[in-house]
């Protein structure tokens, strides 16, 4: 429709008629500056390299300890089934064990809804320390539980109780830890520093798998069933104390501290991207539901592939392909060590080329390579199994090295911890923790050992669509925060780039 030249410009019609611009050039320059005020040097965060590295270390080590605790259960699933559930078919005991594994994920959204908004209100650091305390208590308590043979149905009941505590604490972990690193890191290196978070996840899983493998090889299956299974759970308690200490030593993130200062302490340029209003659940669901849905789809695809490889694969090798538990875990440990060696390079790549290309590579990798990889694994030879695991692992590392930088950037600072915790944990609950249970049930129902591949391909297809719909955020400031740079020179150049061009 043709516009009336006499109509004055509004927010809904930001492009004014040229005649009006010629008549009132000063007015329209003022309007443009009001809408896009230039940043001053005081608005820009210059990061302290040592503080960033301390923050990354604390968040990553804490995350490693959380996932060490969580990984123990996955790698002892067969033993847990025999110890805590009545004797019957091996499949029934394994399903019971994986159902208890899934129970912890069912309560994770509740943990996210409690800890996420709390992290936006009282600070990232305090909530991350609290989640570590709860995880350490839950894991150590499982190591002291009586068996089914000793107390009957009370044994699985208590196991479920402490699994719920583990799941509740984990609900505040990933959203908080990824937010913590993202808000400390400079804009141009957020992918690199964020990749250390998933390095911690892999280290936790590797430590858990390595410890279970070593104990099983040393003690044997009978001794592991009798009492050896307790050792990994009891080791987790002291490790949790270390993580709590590291997290409490840090200051809160620069972005959160600036948010706390209020608009009166920052200039107009910064106030255009910051607000002191803290987010609650109602605000998250009401204002950010489209981004929340996108986050759930993206995390769902990522979690299915992640838990299929890192949690379910050892059980698949031992129960479906009759590999020994030790051999299956050793192959997984070798795969994870390789991923740990290259994950930081993936972080550098997504800083340089963007988050979307790396995420799309990982999703397409699972979609195209899952079936060939499982066909190789089913060959049974060490070389074939290792090659199949490597194909899946290289696809996964593209996601692992990128997600922790991509996900926090989807939400603004005042609601970042809460929104990411809610979205991540809803998705992890629906699709991640249920993956071993669903795949085991599908194999039992269809008799096809290829069900893990088909399930991964379906998840990857959803992931491809989600990645296509998301915005590119590499090298950009976090939404709701002013720019973050590494040096004073970068800050000065950024200010100069926003200065109006001189007129002669």
CSV table of C-alpha atoms in Angstrom, one decimal:
chain,number,residue,atom,x,y,z
A,1,UNK,CA,0.0,0.0,0.0
A,2,UNK,CA,1.4,3.5,-0.9
A,3,UNK,CA,2.3,5.6,2.1
A,4,UNK,CA,1.1,9.2,2.6
A,5,UNK,CA,4.2,11.4,2.5
A,6,UNK,CA,2.8,13.6,5.2
A,7,UNK,CA,2.5,10.8,7.7
A,8,UNK,CA,5.1,11.1,10.4
A,9,UNK,CA,7.4,8.2,11.1
A,10,UNK,CA,6.6,5.8,14.0
A,11,UNK,CA,8.2,2.8,15.5
A,12,UNK,CA,6.0,0.6,13.4
A,13,UNK,CA,7.1,2.5,10.3
A,14,UNK,CA,10.7,3.3,10.9
A,15,UNK,CA,11.6,4.5,7.4
A,16,UNK,CA,10.6,8.1,7.0
A,17,UNK,CA,9.8,9.8,3.7
A,18,UNK,CA,12.8,11.5,2.1
A,19,UNK,CA,11.1,14.9,2.1
A,20,UNK,CA,10.7,14.9,5.9
A,21,UNK,CA,14.3,13.9,6.3
A,22,UNK,CA,15.4,16.9,4.2
A,23,UNK,CA,13.2,19.3,6.1
A,24,UNK,CA,14.2,18.0,9.6
A,25,UNK,CA,17.7,16.3,9.3
A,26,UNK,CA,18.7,17.1,12.9
A,27,UNK,CA,15.4,15.6,14.3
A,28,UNK,CA,15.9,12.4,12.4
A,29,UNK,CA,19.6,12.1,13.4
A,30,UNK,CA,18.4,12.4,17.1
A,31,UNK,CA,15.8,9.7,16.6
A,32,UNK,CA,18.3,7.3,15.1
A,33,UNK,CA,20.8,8.0,17.9
A,34,UNK,CA,18.0,7.4,20.4
A,35,UNK,CA,17.2,4.1,18.9
A,36,UNK,CA,20.8,3.0,18.5
A,37,UNK,CA,22.8,5.0,21.1
A,38,UNK,CA,26.6,4.7,20.6
A,39,UNK,CA,28.5,2.8,23.3
A,40,UNK,CA,31.1,4.6,25.4
A,41,UNK,CA,34.3,3.0,26.6
A,42,UNK,CA,32.9,2.5,30.1
A,43,UNK,CA,30.0,0.4,28.7
A,44,UNK,CA,32.4,-2.2,27.2
A,45,UNK,CA,33.7,-5.1,29.4
A,46,UNK,CA,37.4,-5.8,29.0
A,47,UNK,CA,37.9,-9.3,30.3
A,48,UNK,CA,40.7,-10.3,32.6
A,49,UNK,CA,42.4,-13.4,31.1
A,50,UNK,CA,43.3,-14.9,34.4
A,51,UNK,CA,39.8,-14.4,35.8
A,52,UNK,CA,38.2,-15.9,32.7
A,53,UNK,CA,40.5,-19.0,33.0
A,54,UNK,CA,39.7,-19.4,36.7
A,55,UNK,CA,36.0,-19.2,35.9
A,56,UNK,CA,36.3,-21.7,33.1
A,57,UNK,CA,38.3,-24.0,35.4
A,58,UNK,CA,35.8,-23.9,38.2
A,59,UNK,CA,32.7,-24.3,36.0
A,60,UNK,CA,34.3,-27.1,34.0
A,61,UNK,CA,35.8,-29.1,36.9
A,62,UNK,CA,32.5,-28.7,38.8
A,63,UNK,CA,30.7,-30.0,35.7
A,64,UNK,CA,33.1,-32.9,35.3
A,65,UNK,CA,32.4,-33.9,38.9
A,66,UNK,CA,28.6,-33.6,38.4
A,67,UNK,CA,28.8,-35.9,35.3
A,68,UNK,CA,31.2,-38.2,37.0
A,69,UNK,CA,28.5,-38.8,39.6
A,70,UNK,CA,25.8,-39.1,36.9
A,71,UNK,CA,27.9,-41.4,34.7
A,72,UNK,CA,28.6,-43.9,37.4
A,73,UNK,CA,25.0,-45.0,37.4
A,74,UNK,CA,24.9,-45.4,33.6
A,75,UNK,CA,28.0,-47.5,33.5
A,76,UNK,CA,26.9,-49.7,36.4
A,77,UNK,CA,23.3,-50.1,35.0
A,78,UNK,CA,23.6,-53.9,34.7
A,79,UNK,CA,25.0,-54.3,38.2
A,80,UNK,CA,22.4,-51.9,39.6
A,81,UNK,CA,19.7,-54.0,38.0
A,82,UNK,CA,21.0,-57.1,39.8
A,83,UNK,CA,21.6,-55.5,43.1
A,84,UNK,CA,18.5,-53.4,43.6
A,85,UNK,CA,15.7,-55.2,41.8
A,86,UNK,CA,14.2,-58.7,42.2
A,87,UNK,CA,15.7,-61.6,40.2
A,88,UNK,CA,14.0,-62.3,36.9
A,89,UNK,CA,14.9,-62.0,33.3
A,90,UNK,CA,18.0,-60.0,32.5
A,91,UNK,CA,16.0,-57.7,30.3
A,92,UNK,CA,13.5,-56.9,33.0
A,93,UNK,CA,16.3,-56.1,35.5
A,94,UNK,CA,18.0,-53.9,32.9
A,95,UNK,CA,14.7,-52.1,32.1
A,96,UNK,CA,14.2,-51.5,35.8
A,97,UNK,CA,17.7,-50.0,36.1
A,98,UNK,CA,17.2,-47.7,33.1
A,99,UNK,CA,13.8,-46.7,34.3
A,100,UNK,CA,15.4,-45.6,37.6
A,101,UNK,CA,18.0,-43.8,35.4
A,102,UNK,CA,15.2,-42.0,33.6
A,103,UNK,CA,13.5,-41.1,36.9
A,104,UNK,CA,16.3,-38.6,37.6
A,105,UNK,CA,15.6,-36.9,34.3
A,106,UNK,CA,11.9,-36.6,35.0
A,107,UNK,CA,12.6,-34.3,38.0
A,108,UNK,CA,15.2,-32.3,36.2
A,109,UNK,CA,12.7,-29.8,34.8
A,110,UNK,CA,11.6,-29.1,38.4
A,111,UNK,CA,15.2,-28.5,39.3
A,112,UNK,CA,15.6,-26.2,36.3
A,113,UNK,CA,12.5,-24.2,37.3
A,114,UNK,CA,13.7,-23.8,40.8
A,115,UNK,CA,17.5,-23.2,40.3
A,116,UNK,CA,17.3,-21.3,37.0
A,117,UNK,CA,15.2,-18.3,38.1
A,118,UNK,CA,17.1,-18.4,41.4
A,119,UNK,CA,20.4,-18.0,39.5
A,120,UNK,CA,18.9,-14.9,37.8
A,121,UNK,CA,17.9,-13.4,41.2
A,122,UNK,CA,20.7,-14.3,43.6
A,123,UNK,CA,23.6,-14.9,41.3
A,124,UNK,CA,25.1,-17.7,39.2
A,125,UNK,CA,27.9,-18.6,41.7
A,126,UNK,CA,25.7,-19.4,44.7
A,127,UNK,CA,23.3,-21.6,42.9
A,128,UNK,CA,26.1,-23.5,41.1
A,129,UNK,CA,27.7,-24.3,44.6
A,130,UNK,CA,24.3,-25.5,45.9
A,131,UNK,CA,23.8,-27.9,43.0
A,132,UNK,CA,27.2,-29.4,43.7
A,133,UNK,CA,26.3,-30.0,47.3
A,134,UNK,CA,23.1,-31.7,46.5
A,135,UNK,CA,24.7,-33.9,43.8
A,136,UNK,CA,27.5,-35.0,46.2
A,137,UNK,CA,25.0,-35.9,48.9
A,138,UNK,CA,22.8,-37.9,46.5
A,139,UNK,CA,25.6,-39.9,44.9
A,140,UNK,CA,27.4,-40.7,48.2
A,141,UNK,CA,24.1,-41.8,49.7
A,142,UNK,CA,23.5,-44.3,46.8
A,143,UNK,CA,26.8,-45.9,47.7
A,144,UNK,CA,25.6,-46.6,51.2
A,145,UNK,CA,22.2,-48.1,50.4
A,146,UNK,CA,21.3,-51.6,51.4
A,147,UNK,CA,20.6,-54.1,48.6
A,148,UNK,CA,17.3,-55.7,47.6
A,149,UNK,CA,18.4,-59.0,49.2
A,150,UNK,CA,18.8,-57.2,52.6
A,151,UNK,CA,15.7,-55.0,52.8
A,152,UNK,CA,13.4,-55.9,49.9
A,153,UNK,CA,11.4,-53.2,48.2
A,154,UNK,CA,12.9,-50.5,50.5
A,155,UNK,CA,16.1,-50.8,48.5
A,156,UNK,CA,14.8,-49.7,45.1
A,157,UNK,CA,12.6,-47.1,46.8
A,158,UNK,CA,15.6,-45.5,48.5
A,159,UNK,CA,17.5,-45.7,45.2
A,160,UNK,CA,14.8,-43.8,43.4
A,161,UNK,CA,14.7,-41.2,46.2
A,162,UNK,CA,18.4,-40.4,45.9
A,163,UNK,CA,18.2,-40.5,42.1
A,164,UNK,CA,15.5,-37.9,42.3
A,165,UNK,CA,17.9,-35.7,44.4
A,166,UNK,CA,20.6,-36.2,41.8
A,167,UNK,CA,18.2,-35.2,39.0
A,168,UNK,CA,16.9,-32.2,40.9
A,169,UNK,CA,20.4,-30.8,41.4
A,170,UNK,CA,21.4,-31.5,37.8
A,171,UNK,CA,18.5,-29.3,36.8
A,172,UNK,CA,20.5,-26.3,37.8
A,173,UNK,CA,23.9,-27.4,36.6
A,174,UNK,CA,24.2,-27.2,32.8
A,175,UNK,CA,22.2,-23.9,32.4
A,176,UNK,CA,24.2,-22.3,35.2
A,177,UNK,CA,27.7,-23.6,34.2
A,178,UNK,CA,27.2,-22.6,30.5
A,179,UNK,CA,25.8,-19.2,31.4
A,180,UNK,CA,28.7,-18.7,33.8
A,181,UNK,CA,31.4,-19.3,31.2
A,182,UNK,CA,29.5,-17.5,28.4
A,183,UNK,CA,29.2,-14.4,30.5
A,184,UNK,CA,32.8,-14.4,31.5
A,185,UNK,CA,34.2,-15.1,28.1
A,186,UNK,CA,35.1,-12.3,25.5
A,187,UNK,CA,32.7,-12.3,22.5
A,188,UNK,CA,35.2,-13.5,19.9
A,189,UNK,CA,36.4,-16.5,22.0
A,190,UNK,CA,33.1,-17.7,23.6
A,191,UNK,CA,33.1,-20.9,21.6
A,192,UNK,CA,36.7,-21.8,22.6
A,193,UNK,CA,36.1,-21.2,26.3
A,194,UNK,CA,32.6,-22.7,26.2
A,195,UNK,CA,34.1,-26.0,24.8
A,196,UNK,CA,35.9,-26.5,28.1
A,197,UNK,CA,32.5,-27.1,29.7
A,198,UNK,CA,31.9,-30.1,27.5
A,199,UNK,CA,35.5,-31.1,28.0
A,200,UNK,CA,34.6,-31.4,31.7
A,201,UNK,CA,31.5,-33.5,30.8
A,202,UNK,CA,33.7,-35.9,28.8
A,203,UNK,CA,36.3,-36.0,31.5
A,204,UNK,CA,33.5,-36.8,34.1
A,205,UNK,CA,32.1,-39.6,31.9
A,206,UNK,CA,35.6,-40.9,31.1
A,207,UNK,CA,36.6,-40.9,34.8
A,208,UNK,CA,33.4,-42.8,35.7
A,209,UNK,CA,33.9,-45.3,32.8
A,210,UNK,CA,37.6,-45.7,33.6
A,211,UNK,CA,37.0,-46.3,37.3
A,212,UNK,CA,34.2,-48.8,36.7
A,213,UNK,CA,36.3,-50.6,34.1
A,214,UNK,CA,39.3,-50.8,36.4
A,215,UNK,CA,37.2,-52.1,39.3
A,216,UNK,CA,35.4,-54.7,37.2
A,217,UNK,CA,38.7,-56.0,35.8
A,218,UNK,CA,40.3,-56.0,39.3
A,219,UNK,CA,37.5,-57.4,41.4
A,220,UNK,CA,35.5,-59.4,38.9
A,221,UNK,CA,31.7,-59.4,38.3
A,222,UNK,CA,30.8,-61.4,41.4
A,223,UNK,CA,32.7,-59.1,43.7
A,224,UNK,CA,31.3,-56.0,41.9
A,225,UNK,CA,27.8,-57.3,42.5
A,226,UNK,CA,28.6,-58.0,46.2
A,227,UNK,CA,30.2,-54.7,47.2
A,228,UNK,CA,32.5,-53.3,44.6
A,229,UNK,CA,29.7,-51.2,43.0
A,230,UNK,CA,29.7,-49.0,46.1
A,231,UNK,CA,33.3,-47.7,45.6
A,232,UNK,CA,32.6,-45.3,42.6
A,233,UNK,CA,29.6,-43.8,44.4
A,234,UNK,CA,31.5,-43.2,47.6
A,235,UNK,CA,34.5,-41.6,45.8
A,236,UNK,CA,32.1,-38.9,44.5
A,237,UNK,CA,31.6,-37.3,47.9
A,238,UNK,CA,35.2,-36.0,48.4
A,239,UNK,CA,35.3,-34.9,44.7
A,240,UNK,CA,32.1,-32.9,45.2
A,241,UNK,CA,33.8,-31.0,48.1
A,242,UNK,CA,36.6,-29.9,45.7
A,243,UNK,CA,34.1,-28.6,43.2
A,244,UNK,CA,32.2,-26.7,45.8
A,245,UNK,CA,35.4,-25.0,47.0
A,246,UNK,CA,36.4,-24.0,43.5
A,247,UNK,CA,33.0,-22.4,42.7
A,248,UNK,CA,32.7,-20.5,46.0
A,249,UNK,CA,36.1,-18.9,45.4
A,250,UNK,CA,35.0,-17.0,42.3
A,251,UNK,CA,33.3,-13.7,41.8
A,252,UNK,CA,30.0,-13.7,39.9
A,253,UNK,CA,30.0,-13.0,36.2
A,254,UNK,CA,30.7,-9.5,34.9
A,255,UNK,CA,27.4,-9.5,33.0
A,256,UNK,CA,25.4,-10.4,36.1
A,257,UNK,CA,27.3,-7.8,38.3
A,258,UNK,CA,26.5,-5.1,35.7
A,259,UNK,CA,22.9,-6.1,35.7
A,260,UNK,CA,22.9,-5.8,39.5
A,261,UNK,CA,24.3,-2.2,39.4
A,262,UNK,CA,21.2,-0.9,37.7
A,263,UNK,CA,20.7,1.5,34.9
A,264,UNK,CA,21.7,4.5,36.9
A,265,UNK,CA,25.3,3.3,36.9
A,266,UNK,CA,25.7,2.8,33.2
A,267,UNK,CA,25.4,5.0,30.2
A,268,UNK,CA,22.6,5.2,27.7
A,269,UNK,CA,24.3,3.0,25.2
A,270,UNK,CA,24.6,0.2,27.7
A,271,UNK,CA,21.1,0.7,29.1
A,272,UNK,CA,19.8,0.0,25.6
A,273,UNK,CA,21.0,-3.6,26.0
A,274,UNK,CA,20.7,-4.1,29.7
A,275,UNK,CA,17.9,-4.1,32.2
A,276,UNK,CA,17.7,-4.7,35.9
A,277,UNK,CA,14.4,-6.6,35.8
A,278,UNK,CA,14.9,-10.2,36.9
A,279,UNK,CA,13.1,-12.9,35.0
A,280,UNK,CA,10.6,-15.3,36.6
A,281,UNK,CA,9.0,-18.4,35.2
A,282,UNK,CA,5.9,-16.6,34.0
A,283,UNK,CA,8.0,-14.0,32.1
A,284,UNK,CA,10.0,-16.8,30.5
A,285,UNK,CA,7.0,-18.8,29.2
A,286,UNK,CA,5.1,-15.7,28.2
A,287,UNK,CA,7.7,-13.6,26.4
A,288,UNK,CA,10.3,-16.2,25.3
A,289,UNK,CA,8.3,-19.2,24.4
A,290,UNK,CA,9.3,-19.3,20.6
A,291,UNK,CA,13.0,-19.3,21.6
A,292,UNK,CA,12.2,-21.8,24.3
A,293,UNK,CA,10.6,-24.2,21.8
A,294,UNK,CA,13.6,-23.8,19.5
A,295,UNK,CA,16.0,-24.6,22.4
A,296,UNK,CA,14.0,-27.7,23.4
A,297,UNK,CA,14.2,-29.0,19.8
A,298,UNK,CA,17.9,-28.3,19.5
A,299,UNK,CA,18.7,-29.8,22.9
A,300,UNK,CA,16.4,-32.8,22.3
A,301,UNK,CA,18.3,-33.8,19.2
A,302,UNK,CA,21.7,-33.2,20.9
A,303,UNK,CA,20.7,-35.2,24.1
A,304,UNK,CA,19.4,-38.3,22.2
A,305,UNK,CA,22.7,-38.6,20.3
A,306,UNK,CA,24.8,-37.8,23.4
A,307,UNK,CA,23.2,-40.3,25.7
A,308,UNK,CA,22.9,-42.9,23.0
A,309,UNK,CA,26.7,-42.9,22.6
A,310,UNK,CA,28.0,-41.9,26.0
A,311,UNK,CA,25.5,-43.7,28.3
A,312,UNK,CA,23.8,-46.5,26.4
A,313,UNK,CA,26.5,-47.8,24.1
A,314,UNK,CA,28.4,-49.9,26.7
A,315,UNK,CA,25.2,-51.6,27.6
A,316,UNK,CA,24.3,-52.2,23.9
A,317,UNK,CA,27.7,-53.8,23.3
A,318,UNK,CA,27.4,-56.1,26.4
A,319,UNK,CA,23.7,-57.0,26.3
A,320,UNK,CA,22.9,-57.0,22.6
A,321,UNK,CA,26.2,-58.0,21.1
A,322,UNK,CA,27.5,-60.0,24.1
A,323,UNK,CA,30.7,-58.1,24.4
A,324,UNK,CA,32.3,-58.2,27.9
A,325,UNK,CA,31.4,-55.2,30.0
A,326,UNK,CA,35.1,-54.3,30.3
A,327,UNK,CA,35.8,-54.4,26.6
A,328,UNK,CA,32.8,-52.3,25.8
A,329,UNK,CA,33.8,-49.6,28.3
A,330,UNK,CA,37.4,-49.6,27.2
A,331,UNK,CA,36.3,-48.8,23.6
A,332,UNK,CA,34.1,-46.0,24.9
A,333,UNK,CA,36.9,-44.6,27.1
A,334,UNK,CA,39.3,-44.6,24.1
A,335,UNK,CA,36.6,-42.8,22.0
A,336,UNK,CA,36.0,-40.2,24.7
A,337,UNK,CA,39.7,-39.5,25.2
A,338,UNK,CA,40.0,-38.8,21.4
A,339,UNK,CA,37.0,-36.4,21.6
A,340,UNK,CA,38.6,-34.7,24.6
A,341,UNK,CA,41.8,-34.1,22.5
A,342,UNK,CA,39.9,-32.3,19.7
A,343,UNK,CA,36.9,-30.6,21.4
A,344,UNK,CA,38.7,-27.3,22.0
A,345,UNK,CA,39.7,-27.1,18.3
A,346,UNK,CA,35.9,-27.4,17.6
A,347,UNK,CA,35.4,-24.5,19.9
A,348,UNK,CA,38.0,-22.4,17.9
A,349,UNK,CA,36.3,-23.4,14.6
A,350,UNK,CA,32.9,-22.3,15.7
A,351,UNK,CA,34.3,-19.0,16.8
A,352,UNK,CA,35.8,-18.5,13.4
A,353,UNK,CA,33.2,-20.0,11.1
A,354,UNK,CA,30.0,-19.7,13.2
A,355,UNK,CA,27.9,-21.9,15.5
A,356,UNK,CA,25.4,-23.0,12.8
A,357,UNK,CA,27.9,-24.6,10.4
A,358,UNK,CA,29.4,-26.8,13.2
A,359,UNK,CA,26.0,-27.7,14.6
A,360,UNK,CA,24.7,-28.6,11.2
A,361,UNK,CA,27.8,-30.7,10.5
A,362,UNK,CA,27.1,-32.7,13.7
A,363,UNK,CA,23.4,-33.2,13.0
A,364,UNK,CA,23.9,-34.2,9.4
A,365,UNK,CA,26.7,-36.5,10.6
A,366,UNK,CA,24.3,-38.4,12.8
A,367,UNK,CA,21.6,-38.5,10.2
A,368,UNK,CA,23.9,-39.9,7.5
A,369,UNK,CA,26.4,-42.0,9.5
A,370,UNK,CA,24.3,-43.6,12.2
A,371,UNK,CA,23.2,-46.6,10.2
A,372,UNK,CA,26.6,-47.3,8.7
A,373,UNK,CA,28.2,-46.9,12.1
A,374,UNK,CA,25.9,-49.4,13.8
A,375,UNK,CA,26.3,-51.9,10.9
A,376,UNK,CA,30.1,-51.6,11.6
A,377,UNK,CA,29.6,-52.1,15.4
A,378,UNK,CA,27.5,-55.2,14.7
A,379,UNK,CA,30.5,-56.8,12.9
A,380,UNK,CA,31.9,-57.4,16.4
A,381,UNK,CA,35.6,-57.1,15.6
A,382,UNK,CA,37.6,-54.6,17.6
A,383,UNK,CA,38.5,-52.6,14.5
A,384,UNK,CA,34.9,-52.5,13.2
A,385,UNK,CA,33.4,-51.5,16.6
A,386,UNK,CA,36.1,-48.8,17.1
A,387,UNK,CA,35.4,-47.4,13.6
A,388,UNK,CA,31.7,-47.3,14.2
A,389,UNK,CA,32.2,-45.5,17.5
A,390,UNK,CA,34.6,-43.1,16.0
A,391,UNK,CA,32.1,-42.1,13.2
A,392,UNK,CA,29.5,-41.3,15.9
A,393,UNK,CA,32.0,-39.6,18.2
A,394,UNK,CA,33.2,-37.2,15.5
A,395,UNK,CA,29.6,-36.2,14.8
A,396,UNK,CA,29.0,-35.8,18.5
A,397,UNK,CA,32.1,-33.6,19.1
A,398,UNK,CA,30.8,-31.0,16.6
A,399,UNK,CA,27.7,-30.6,18.9
A,400,UNK,CA,29.6,-30.9,22.2
A,401,UNK,CA,32.2,-28.2,21.2
A,402,UNK,CA,29.5,-25.7,20.1
A,403,UNK,CA,26.4,-26.1,22.2
A,404,UNK,CA,27.7,-24.5,25.4
A,405,UNK,CA,28.4,-21.3,23.4
A,406,UNK,CA,25.3,-21.4,21.2
A,407,UNK,CA,22.6,-22.1,23.9
A,408,UNK,CA,23.3,-19.2,26.4
A,409,UNK,CA,23.3,-16.7,23.5
A,410,UNK,CA,19.7,-17.6,22.7
A,411,UNK,CA,18.4,-15.7,25.7
A,412,UNK,CA,19.0,-12.2,27.2
A,413,UNK,CA,21.0,-11.7,30.4
A,414,UNK,CA,18.1,-11.1,32.9
A,415,UNK,CA,16.5,-14.5,32.1
A,416,UNK,CA,19.4,-16.4,30.7
A,417,UNK,CA,20.0,-18.9,33.5
A,418,UNK,CA,16.3,-19.5,34.1
A,419,UNK,CA,15.3,-19.8,30.4
A,420,UNK,CA,18.2,-22.1,29.5
A,421,UNK,CA,17.7,-24.3,32.6
A,422,UNK,CA,14.0,-24.7,31.9
A,423,UNK,CA,14.4,-25.3,28.1
A,424,UNK,CA,17.5,-27.6,28.5
A,425,UNK,CA,16.0,-29.7,31.3
A,426,UNK,CA,12.5,-30.1,29.8
A,427,UNK,CA,14.2,-31.4,26.7
A,428,UNK,CA,16.7,-33.6,28.5
A,429,UNK,CA,13.9,-35.0,30.6
A,430,UNK,CA,11.7,-35.9,27.6
A,431,UNK,CA,14.4,-37.1,25.2
A,432,UNK,CA,17.8,-37.5,26.9
A,433,UNK,CA,17.4,-39.5,30.0
A,434,UNK,CA,14.7,-41.7,28.4
A,435,UNK,CA,17.0,-42.7,25.5
A,436,UNK,CA,18.5,-45.9,27.0
A,437,UNK,CA,15.0,-47.0,28.2
A,438,UNK,CA,13.3,-46.2,24.9
A,439,UNK,CA,16.1,-47.9,22.8
A,440,UNK,CA,16.1,-51.0,25.0
A,441,UNK,CA,12.3,-51.2,24.8
A,442,UNK,CA,12.3,-50.7,21.0
A,443,UNK,CA,14.9,-53.5,20.5
A,444,UNK,CA,12.8,-55.8,22.8
A,445,UNK,CA,9.6,-55.0,20.8
A,446,UNK,CA,11.1,-55.2,17.3
A,447,UNK,CA,14.0,-57.6,17.7
A,448,UNK,CA,16.1,-55.2,15.6
A,449,UNK,CA,19.6,-54.2,16.8
A,450,UNK,CA,19.4,-51.3,14.4
A,451,UNK,CA,16.9,-49.3,16.5
A,452,UNK,CA,19.6,-47.1,18.1
A,453,UNK,CA,20.6,-46.0,14.7
A,454,UNK,CA,17.0,-45.2,13.6
A,455,UNK,CA,16.3,-43.4,16.8
A,456,UNK,CA,19.4,-41.2,16.4
A,457,UNK,CA,18.6,-40.5,12.7
A,458,UNK,CA,15.1,-39.3,13.7
A,459,UNK,CA,16.5,-37.0,16.4
A,460,UNK,CA,19.2,-35.7,14.0
A,461,UNK,CA,16.5,-34.7,11.5
A,462,UNK,CA,14.8,-32.6,14.2
A,463,UNK,CA,18.1,-31.1,15.0
A,464,UNK,CA,18.8,-30.1,11.3
A,465,UNK,CA,15.5,-28.2,11.2
A,466,UNK,CA,16.2,-26.5,14.6
A,467,UNK,CA,19.7,-25.4,13.5
A,468,UNK,CA,18.3,-24.0,10.3
A,469,UNK,CA,15.9,-21.9,12.3
A,470,UNK,CA,18.3,-20.5,14.9
A,471,UNK,CA,20.2,-17.2,14.6
A,472,UNK,CA,24.0,-17.0,14.2
A,473,UNK,CA,25.6,-15.6,17.3
A,474,UNK,CA,29.3,-16.2,16.8
A,475,UNK,CA,31.5,-13.1,17.7
A,476,UNK,CA,28.4,-11.2,18.7
A,477,UNK,CA,27.7,-9.7,22.2
A,478,UNK,CA,25.3,-11.8,24.3
A,479,UNK,CA,21.8,-10.6,24.0
A,480,UNK,CA,21.1,-8.1,26.9
A,481,UNK,CA,24.7,-7.4,27.6
A,482,UNK,CA,27.1,-4.8,26.1
A,483,UNK,CA,30.2,-6.1,24.2
A,484,UNK,CA,32.9,-8.0,25.9
A,485,UNK,CA,36.5,-7.8,24.5
A,486,UNK,CA,39.9,-9.0,25.4
A,487,UNK,CA,42.0,-5.8,25.4
A,488,UNK,CA,41.7,-2.1,25.8
A,489,UNK,CA,42.8,-1.7,22.2
A,490,UNK,CA,39.7,-3.7,21.0
A,491,UNK,CA,37.5,-1.6,23.2
A,492,UNK,CA,38.9,1.6,21.8
A,493,UNK,CA,38.5,0.4,18.2
A,494,UNK,CA,34.9,-0.7,18.9
A,495,UNK,CA,34.1,2.8,20.3
A,496,UNK,CA,35.7,4.4,17.2
A,497,UNK,CA,33.7,2.2,14.8
A,498,UNK,CA,30.5,3.6,16.3
A,499,UNK,CA,31.5,7.2,16.2
A,500,UNK,CA,29.6,9.2,13.5
A,501,UNK,CA,31.6,9.9,10.3
A,502,UNK,CA,32.9,13.6,10.2
A,503,UNK,CA,31.1,15.9,7.7
A,504,UNK,CA,33.0,18.4,5.6
